[in-house]
Coordinates of C-alpha atoms in Angstrom, one line a residue:
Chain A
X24 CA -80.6 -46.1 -142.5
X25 CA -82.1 -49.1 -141.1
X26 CA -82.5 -51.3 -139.2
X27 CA -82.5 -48.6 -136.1
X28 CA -81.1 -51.0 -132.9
X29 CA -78.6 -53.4 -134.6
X30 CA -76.9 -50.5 -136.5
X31 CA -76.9 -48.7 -133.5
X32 CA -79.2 -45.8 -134.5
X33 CA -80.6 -45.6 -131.2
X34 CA -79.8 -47.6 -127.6
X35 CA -81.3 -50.3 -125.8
X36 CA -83.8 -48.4 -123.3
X37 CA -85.6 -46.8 -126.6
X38 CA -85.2 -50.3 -128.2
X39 CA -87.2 -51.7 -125.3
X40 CA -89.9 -48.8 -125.1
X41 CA -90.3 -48.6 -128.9
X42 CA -91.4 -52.8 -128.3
X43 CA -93.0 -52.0 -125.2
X44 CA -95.7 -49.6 -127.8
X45 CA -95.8 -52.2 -130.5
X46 CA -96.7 -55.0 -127.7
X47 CA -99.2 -53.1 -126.1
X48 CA -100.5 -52.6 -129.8
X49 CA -100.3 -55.9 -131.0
X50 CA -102.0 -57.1 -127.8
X51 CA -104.4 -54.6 -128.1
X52 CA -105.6 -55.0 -131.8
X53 CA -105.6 -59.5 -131.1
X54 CA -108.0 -58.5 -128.4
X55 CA -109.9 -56.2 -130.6
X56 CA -109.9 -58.1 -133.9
X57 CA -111.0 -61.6 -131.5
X58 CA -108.0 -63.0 -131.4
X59 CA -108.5 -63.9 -128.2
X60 CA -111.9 -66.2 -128.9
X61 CA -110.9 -69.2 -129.1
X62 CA -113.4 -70.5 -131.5
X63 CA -111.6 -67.8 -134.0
X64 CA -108.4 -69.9 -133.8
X65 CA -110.0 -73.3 -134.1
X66 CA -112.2 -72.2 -136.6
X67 CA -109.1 -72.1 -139.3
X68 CA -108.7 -76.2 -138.6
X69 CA -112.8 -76.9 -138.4
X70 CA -113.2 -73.9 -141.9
X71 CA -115.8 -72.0 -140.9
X72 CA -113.4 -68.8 -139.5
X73 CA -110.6 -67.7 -141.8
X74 CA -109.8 -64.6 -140.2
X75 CA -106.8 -65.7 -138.4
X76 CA -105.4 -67.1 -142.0
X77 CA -105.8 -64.6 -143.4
X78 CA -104.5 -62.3 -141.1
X79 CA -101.0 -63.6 -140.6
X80 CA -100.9 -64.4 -144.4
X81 CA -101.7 -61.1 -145.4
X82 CA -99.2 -59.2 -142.2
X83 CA -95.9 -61.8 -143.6
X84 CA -96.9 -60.5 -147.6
X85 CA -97.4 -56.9 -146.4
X86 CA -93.6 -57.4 -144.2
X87 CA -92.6 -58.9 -147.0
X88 CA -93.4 -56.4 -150.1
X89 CA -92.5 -53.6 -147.1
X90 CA -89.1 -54.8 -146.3
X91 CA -88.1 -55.8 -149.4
X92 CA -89.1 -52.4 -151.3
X93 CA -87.2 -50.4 -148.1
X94 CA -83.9 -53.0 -148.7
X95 CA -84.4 -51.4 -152.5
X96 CA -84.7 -47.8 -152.1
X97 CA -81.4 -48.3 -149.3
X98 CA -84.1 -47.6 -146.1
X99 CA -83.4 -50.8 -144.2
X100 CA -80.4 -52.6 -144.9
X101 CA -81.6 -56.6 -144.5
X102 CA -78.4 -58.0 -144.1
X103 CA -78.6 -56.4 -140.2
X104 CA -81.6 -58.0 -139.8
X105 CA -82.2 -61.3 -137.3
X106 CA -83.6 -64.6 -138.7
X107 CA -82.3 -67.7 -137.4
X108 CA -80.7 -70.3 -139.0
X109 CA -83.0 -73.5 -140.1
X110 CA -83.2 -77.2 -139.0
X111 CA -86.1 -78.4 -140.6
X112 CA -86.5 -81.6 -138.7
X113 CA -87.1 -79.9 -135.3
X114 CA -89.0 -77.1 -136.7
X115 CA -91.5 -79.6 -138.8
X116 CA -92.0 -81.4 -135.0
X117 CA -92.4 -78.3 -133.4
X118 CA -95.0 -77.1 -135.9
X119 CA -96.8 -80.2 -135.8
X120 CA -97.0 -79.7 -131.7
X121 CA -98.0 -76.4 -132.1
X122 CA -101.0 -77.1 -134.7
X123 CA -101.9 -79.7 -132.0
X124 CA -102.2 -76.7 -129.1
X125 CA -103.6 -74.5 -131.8
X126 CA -106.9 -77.3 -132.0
X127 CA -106.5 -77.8 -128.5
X128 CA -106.4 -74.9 -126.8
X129 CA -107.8 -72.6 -129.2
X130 CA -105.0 -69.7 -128.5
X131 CA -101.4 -69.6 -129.9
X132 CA -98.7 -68.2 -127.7
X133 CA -99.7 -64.2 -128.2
X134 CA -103.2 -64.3 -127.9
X135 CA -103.2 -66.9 -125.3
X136 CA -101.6 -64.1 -123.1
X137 CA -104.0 -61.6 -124.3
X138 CA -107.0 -63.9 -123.7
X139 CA -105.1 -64.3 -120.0
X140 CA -105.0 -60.8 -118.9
X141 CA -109.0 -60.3 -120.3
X142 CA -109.7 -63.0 -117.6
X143 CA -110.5 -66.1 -119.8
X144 CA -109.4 -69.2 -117.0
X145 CA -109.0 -71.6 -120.0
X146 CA -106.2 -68.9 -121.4
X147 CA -104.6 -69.0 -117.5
X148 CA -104.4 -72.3 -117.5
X149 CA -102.6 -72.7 -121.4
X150 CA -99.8 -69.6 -120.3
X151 CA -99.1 -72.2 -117.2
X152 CA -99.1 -74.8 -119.7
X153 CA -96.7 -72.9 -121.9
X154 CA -94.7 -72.0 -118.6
X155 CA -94.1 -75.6 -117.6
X156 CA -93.1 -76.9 -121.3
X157 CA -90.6 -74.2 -121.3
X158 CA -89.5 -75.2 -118.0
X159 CA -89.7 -79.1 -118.9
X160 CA -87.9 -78.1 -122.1
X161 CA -85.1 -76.3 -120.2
X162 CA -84.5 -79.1 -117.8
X163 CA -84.5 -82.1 -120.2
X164 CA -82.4 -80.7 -122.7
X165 CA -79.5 -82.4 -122.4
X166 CA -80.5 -85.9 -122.1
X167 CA -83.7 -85.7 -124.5
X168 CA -83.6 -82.1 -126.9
X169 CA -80.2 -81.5 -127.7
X170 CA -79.4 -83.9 -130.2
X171 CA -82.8 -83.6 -132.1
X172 CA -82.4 -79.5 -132.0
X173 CA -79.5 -80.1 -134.7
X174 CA -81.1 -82.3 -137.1
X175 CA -81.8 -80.9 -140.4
X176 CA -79.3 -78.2 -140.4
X177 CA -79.7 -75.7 -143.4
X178 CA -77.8 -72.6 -142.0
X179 CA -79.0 -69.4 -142.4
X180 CA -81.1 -69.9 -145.8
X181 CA -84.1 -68.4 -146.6
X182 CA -86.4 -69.6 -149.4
X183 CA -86.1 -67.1 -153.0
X184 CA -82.4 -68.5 -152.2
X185 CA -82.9 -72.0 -151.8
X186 CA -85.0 -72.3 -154.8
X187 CA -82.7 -70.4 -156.9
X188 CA -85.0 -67.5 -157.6
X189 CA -85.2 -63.6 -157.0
X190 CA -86.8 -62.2 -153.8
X191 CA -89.8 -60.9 -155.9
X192 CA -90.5 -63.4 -158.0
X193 CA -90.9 -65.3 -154.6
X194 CA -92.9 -62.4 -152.9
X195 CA -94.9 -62.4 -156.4
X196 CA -95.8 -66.0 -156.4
X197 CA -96.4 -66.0 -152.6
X198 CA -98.8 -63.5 -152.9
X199 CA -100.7 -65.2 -155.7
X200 CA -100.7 -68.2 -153.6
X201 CA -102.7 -65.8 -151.0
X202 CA -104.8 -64.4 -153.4
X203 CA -106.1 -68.0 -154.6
X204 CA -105.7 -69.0 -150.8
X205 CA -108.4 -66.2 -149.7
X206 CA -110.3 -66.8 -152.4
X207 CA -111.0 -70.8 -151.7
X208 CA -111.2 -70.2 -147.9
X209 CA -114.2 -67.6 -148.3
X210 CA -115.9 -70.5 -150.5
X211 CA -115.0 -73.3 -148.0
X212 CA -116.4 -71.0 -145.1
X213 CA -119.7 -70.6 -147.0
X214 CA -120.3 -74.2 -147.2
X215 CA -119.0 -75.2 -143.6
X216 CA -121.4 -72.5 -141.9
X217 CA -123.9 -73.4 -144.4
X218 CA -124.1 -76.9 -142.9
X219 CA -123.9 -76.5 -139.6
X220 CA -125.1 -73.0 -137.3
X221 CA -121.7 -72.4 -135.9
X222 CA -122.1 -69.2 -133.0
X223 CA -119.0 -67.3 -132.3
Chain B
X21 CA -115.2 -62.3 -150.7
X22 CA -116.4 -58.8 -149.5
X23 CA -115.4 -55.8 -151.5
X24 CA -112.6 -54.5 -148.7
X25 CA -110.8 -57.9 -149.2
X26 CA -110.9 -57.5 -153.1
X27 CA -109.2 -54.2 -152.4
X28 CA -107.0 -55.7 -149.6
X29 CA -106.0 -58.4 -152.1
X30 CA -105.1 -56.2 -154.8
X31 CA -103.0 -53.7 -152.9
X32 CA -101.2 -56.8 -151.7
X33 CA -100.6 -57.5 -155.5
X34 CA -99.9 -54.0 -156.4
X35 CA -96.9 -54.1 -154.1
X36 CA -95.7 -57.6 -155.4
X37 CA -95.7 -56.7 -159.0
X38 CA -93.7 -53.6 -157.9
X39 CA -91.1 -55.7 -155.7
X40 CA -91.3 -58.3 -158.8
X41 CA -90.5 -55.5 -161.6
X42 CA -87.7 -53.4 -159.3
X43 CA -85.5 -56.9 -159.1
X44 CA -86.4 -57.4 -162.6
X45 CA -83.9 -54.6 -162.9
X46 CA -81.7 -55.7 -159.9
X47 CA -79.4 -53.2 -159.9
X48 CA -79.7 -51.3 -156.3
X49 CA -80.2 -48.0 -156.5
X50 CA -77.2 -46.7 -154.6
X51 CA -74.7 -48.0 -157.0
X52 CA -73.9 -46.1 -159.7
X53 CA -75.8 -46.5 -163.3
X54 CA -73.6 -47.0 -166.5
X55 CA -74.2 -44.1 -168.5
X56 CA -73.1 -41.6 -164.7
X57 CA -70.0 -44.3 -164.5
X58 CA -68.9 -43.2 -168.4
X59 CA -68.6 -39.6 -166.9
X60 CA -67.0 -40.1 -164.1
X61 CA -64.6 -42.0 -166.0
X62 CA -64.7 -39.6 -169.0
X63 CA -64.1 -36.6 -166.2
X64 CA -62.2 -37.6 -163.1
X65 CA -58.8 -36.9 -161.7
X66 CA -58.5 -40.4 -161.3
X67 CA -54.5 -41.0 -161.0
X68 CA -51.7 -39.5 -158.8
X69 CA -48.4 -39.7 -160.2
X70 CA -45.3 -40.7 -158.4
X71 CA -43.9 -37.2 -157.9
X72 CA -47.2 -36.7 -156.2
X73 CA -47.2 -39.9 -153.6
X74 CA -43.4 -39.3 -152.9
X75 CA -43.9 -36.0 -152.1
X76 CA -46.8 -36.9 -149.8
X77 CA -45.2 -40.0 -148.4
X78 CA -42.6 -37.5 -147.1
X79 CA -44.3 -35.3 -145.5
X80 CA -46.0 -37.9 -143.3
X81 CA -49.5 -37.1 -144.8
X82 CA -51.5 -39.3 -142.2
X83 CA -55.0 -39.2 -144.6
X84 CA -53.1 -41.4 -147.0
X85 CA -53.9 -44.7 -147.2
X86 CA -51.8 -47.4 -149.6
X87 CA -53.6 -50.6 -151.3
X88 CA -51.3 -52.7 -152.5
X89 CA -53.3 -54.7 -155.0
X90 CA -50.5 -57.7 -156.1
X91 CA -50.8 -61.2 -154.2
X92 CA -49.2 -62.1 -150.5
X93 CA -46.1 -63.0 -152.3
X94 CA -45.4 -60.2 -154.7
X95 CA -46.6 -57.8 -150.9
X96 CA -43.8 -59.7 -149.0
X97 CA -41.2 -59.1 -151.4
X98 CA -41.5 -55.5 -151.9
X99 CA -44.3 -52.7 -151.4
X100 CA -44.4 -49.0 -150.2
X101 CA -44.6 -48.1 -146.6
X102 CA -47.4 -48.8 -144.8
X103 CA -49.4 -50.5 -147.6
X104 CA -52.0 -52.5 -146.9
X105 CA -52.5 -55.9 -148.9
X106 CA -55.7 -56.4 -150.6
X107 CA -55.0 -58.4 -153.4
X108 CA -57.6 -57.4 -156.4
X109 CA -60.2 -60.6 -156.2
X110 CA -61.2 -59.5 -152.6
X111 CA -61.3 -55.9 -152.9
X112 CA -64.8 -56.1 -152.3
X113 CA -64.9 -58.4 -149.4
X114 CA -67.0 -57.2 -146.7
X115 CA -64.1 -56.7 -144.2
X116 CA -62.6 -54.4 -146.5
X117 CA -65.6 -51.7 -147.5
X118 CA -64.6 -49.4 -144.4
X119 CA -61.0 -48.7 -146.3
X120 CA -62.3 -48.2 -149.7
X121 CA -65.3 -46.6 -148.7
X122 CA -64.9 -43.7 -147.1
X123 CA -64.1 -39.8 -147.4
X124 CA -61.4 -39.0 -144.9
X125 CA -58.5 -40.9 -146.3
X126 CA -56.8 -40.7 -149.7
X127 CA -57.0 -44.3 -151.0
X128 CA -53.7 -45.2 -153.4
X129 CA -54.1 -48.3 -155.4
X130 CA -51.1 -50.0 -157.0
X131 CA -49.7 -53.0 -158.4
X132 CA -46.3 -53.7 -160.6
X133 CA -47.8 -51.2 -163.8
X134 CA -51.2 -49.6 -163.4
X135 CA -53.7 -52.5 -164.6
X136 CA -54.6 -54.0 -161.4
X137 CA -55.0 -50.6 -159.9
X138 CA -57.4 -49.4 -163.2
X139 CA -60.0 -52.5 -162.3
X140 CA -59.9 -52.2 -159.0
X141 CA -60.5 -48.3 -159.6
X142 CA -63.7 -48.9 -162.0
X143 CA -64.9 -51.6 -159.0
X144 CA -64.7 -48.9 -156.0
X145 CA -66.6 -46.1 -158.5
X146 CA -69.5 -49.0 -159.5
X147 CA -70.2 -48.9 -156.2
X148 CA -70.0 -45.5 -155.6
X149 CA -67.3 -44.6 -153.4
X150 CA -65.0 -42.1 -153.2
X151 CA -61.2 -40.9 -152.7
X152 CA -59.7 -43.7 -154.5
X153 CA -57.0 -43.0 -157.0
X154 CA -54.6 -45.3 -159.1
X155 CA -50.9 -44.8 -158.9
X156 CA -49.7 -43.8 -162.2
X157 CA -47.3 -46.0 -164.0
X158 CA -47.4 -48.2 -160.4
X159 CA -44.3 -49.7 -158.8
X160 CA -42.9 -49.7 -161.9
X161 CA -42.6 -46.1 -163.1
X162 CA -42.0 -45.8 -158.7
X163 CA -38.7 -47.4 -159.2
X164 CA -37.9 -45.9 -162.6
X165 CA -38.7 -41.8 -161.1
X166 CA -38.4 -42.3 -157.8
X167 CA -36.0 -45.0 -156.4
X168 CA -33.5 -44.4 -159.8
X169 CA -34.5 -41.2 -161.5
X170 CA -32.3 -40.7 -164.5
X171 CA -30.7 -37.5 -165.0
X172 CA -31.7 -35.1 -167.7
X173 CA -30.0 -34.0 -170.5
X174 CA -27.8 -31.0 -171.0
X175 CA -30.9 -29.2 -172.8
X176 CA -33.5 -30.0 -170.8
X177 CA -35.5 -27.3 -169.0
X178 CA -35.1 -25.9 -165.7
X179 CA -38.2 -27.6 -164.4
X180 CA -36.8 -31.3 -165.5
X181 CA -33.8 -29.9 -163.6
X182 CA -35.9 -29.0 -160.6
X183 CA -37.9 -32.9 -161.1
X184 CA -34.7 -34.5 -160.7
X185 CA -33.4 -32.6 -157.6
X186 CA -36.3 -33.4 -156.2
X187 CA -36.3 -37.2 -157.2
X188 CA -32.9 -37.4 -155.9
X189 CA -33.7 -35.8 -152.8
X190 CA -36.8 -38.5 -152.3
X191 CA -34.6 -41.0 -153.8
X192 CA -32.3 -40.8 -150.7
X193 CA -35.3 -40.4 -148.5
X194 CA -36.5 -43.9 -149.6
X195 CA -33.0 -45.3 -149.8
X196 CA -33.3 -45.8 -153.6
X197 CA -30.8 -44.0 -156.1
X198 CA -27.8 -46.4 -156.5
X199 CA -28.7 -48.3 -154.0
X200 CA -31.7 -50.6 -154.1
X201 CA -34.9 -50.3 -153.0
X202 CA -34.5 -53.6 -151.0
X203 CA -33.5 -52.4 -147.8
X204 CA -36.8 -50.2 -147.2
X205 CA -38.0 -51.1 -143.5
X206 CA -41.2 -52.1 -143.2
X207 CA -43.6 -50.0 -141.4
X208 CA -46.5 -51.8 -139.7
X209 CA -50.0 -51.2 -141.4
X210 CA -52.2 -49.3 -139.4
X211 CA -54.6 -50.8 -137.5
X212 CA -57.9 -50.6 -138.4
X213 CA -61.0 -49.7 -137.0
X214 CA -64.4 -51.1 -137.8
X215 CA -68.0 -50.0 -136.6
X216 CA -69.0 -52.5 -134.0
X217 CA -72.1 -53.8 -134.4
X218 CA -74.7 -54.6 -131.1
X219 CA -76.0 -58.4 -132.0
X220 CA -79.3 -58.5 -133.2
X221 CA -81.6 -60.2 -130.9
X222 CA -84.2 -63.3 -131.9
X223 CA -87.3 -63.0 -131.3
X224 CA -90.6 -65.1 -131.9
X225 CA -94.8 -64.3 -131.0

């Protein structure tokens, strides 16, 4: 049945509107949850806010359990479904750069946008920042990017595979590791606003 | 933790242990389970004979299509008009699903005797598809009815009588009989047509 676009279930204008909604949406509930504080997002690297953790933790297991469970009962068919191919070298220094805006800034690249349009300056000033990496990025690739962009090349593997083991059992250990994840975070968040009177 | 994460938490695990225990079992549910495969093996019409194909082959049925199931080099030598070459070990390649599964054409499968064509059979009903039969007896029992059918006896019924006018006639058709089934022109396989899929596009937050 699905995935609805890529097997052609339905075109590209109701492809775009259908993630026009879900935009809206998502922008919608990162401004509602807080998302666009940016003490919520810093708080996951000083431990005294988890939320954001355990939010995008909990949405990949839910996406996870959901998708698989739909490839099962022949609902989405996962093959159809994008997810690009990995170099781990360039993605380990691209994480490390983003963890670096995360502390910095205090937004990642959604709710930096979000935070934009609800008028924060600080948020203005981090989507020009984004702008002009991209734009830096573009224009140096040649000379600087394009030899490190193909380091580390893995091809199209995902995890379960790589380690040799079934989807669930990965999806099963994963969300164990979540479970024990939100449970030490809650205690480490008692003791970090114990110490010191953090104000959101 | 507050009580709504507890219950967050364990839903979360509720649904792993069920994605865990359903590839415990990791047989998908759209193929076809071993005890339903005994009866469709126990209860299908699951060969055409020779008499059958030549009599279809001649009157230009256009829903047939021919699997030729022998390697490149047996397919070069000699096959049936407008086979198509899948030799048995990549039956289920991806690029070939759209012929063998699907419920306009009549598949054929075949090989020298009927072996090849009996696994390859069993493979395409494991996975649940459809309209695929085996050619009885194969190229084989082709060349032996069709291509040189051997008279009957003087005491034979009217029907063997009626078989053998017929395998003449088809004989002749397919430039068999005394003659050899070598000089059968090839006819070009048709082409076929796949779905074509729209790319899937990246995206990131």
């Amino acid at each position: 049945m699905g995935p609805l676009f890529p097997t052609g279930a339905i075109g590209d204008e109701l492809n775009m509107l259908i993630g026009f909604i879900i935009g809206i949406g998502f922008g919608f509930l990162l401004e509602a949850a807080g998302f666009t504080n940016t003490r919520k997002l810093a708080g996951v690297f000083y431990g005294y806010d988890f939320v954001v953790l355990k939010v995008f933790f909990s949405a990949a297991i839910t996406a996870a359990i959901g998708l698989f469970l739909m490839n099962h009962y022949g609902l989405i068919d996962l093959n159809e479904i994008y997810y690009p191919k990995t170099f781990w070298i360039p993605t380990l220094i691209g994480g490390f750069i983003m963890a670096f805006g995360f502390i910095i800034g205090g937004f990642c690249p959604g709710t930096s946008i979000c935070a934009a349009v609800t008028g924060k300056i600080d948020a203005m000033i981090f989507v020009l920042g984004a702008i002009i990496g991209i734009v830096g990025y573009a224009f140096t690739y040649e000379p600087l990017w394009e030899h490190l962009r193909g380091t580390g090349k893995m091809g199209k593997v995902d995890i379960a595979h790589w380690m040799g083991i079934s989807d669930g059992t990965f999806i099963l250990i994963m969300t164990i590791i979540a479970a024990i994840t939100f449970f030490a975070i809650t205690v480490i968040q008692k003791r970090v606003t114990a110490k010191r009177d953090y104000q959101l | 933790m507050k009580k709504i994460d507890v219950l967050y938490v364990g839903i979360m695990l509720v649904g792993a242990f069920w994605a865990f225990i359903v590839t415990s079992n990791s047989e998908p549910i759209s193929r076809v389970t071993p005890c339903k495969l005994v009866d469709i093996i126990a209860q299908s019409d699951k060969y055409i004979s020779t008499d059958e194909l030549a009599r279809r082959l001649m009157s230009d049925d256009p829903t047939l299509t021919l699997i030729d199931l022998r390697n490149k080099q047996e397919f070069n030598s000699y096959s049936l008009n407008g086979a198509i070459n899948i030799p048995l070990q990549d039956l289920l390649n991806k690029q070939y699903v759209d012929i063998i599964n699907q419920d306009v054409q009549t598949v054929i499968f075949y090989s020298n005797s009927s072996d090849l064509a009996v696994k390859a059979w069993m493979l395409t009903q494991r996975m649940g598809y459809s309209n695929n039969y085996i050619l009885k007896g194969g190229l084989n029992r082709w060349v032996e009815t069709i291509l040189r059918p051997e008279e009957p006896s003087a005491t034979a019924t009217l029907a063997d009588y009626e078989k053998y006018s017929f395998r003449k006639a088809a004989s002749a058709y397919f430039g068999g009989g005394s003659v050899t089934g070598e000089s059968v022109s090839k006819k070009p396989a048709l082409h076929i047509k796949r779905r074509k899929k729209a790319a899937a596009g990246g995206g990131c937050d």
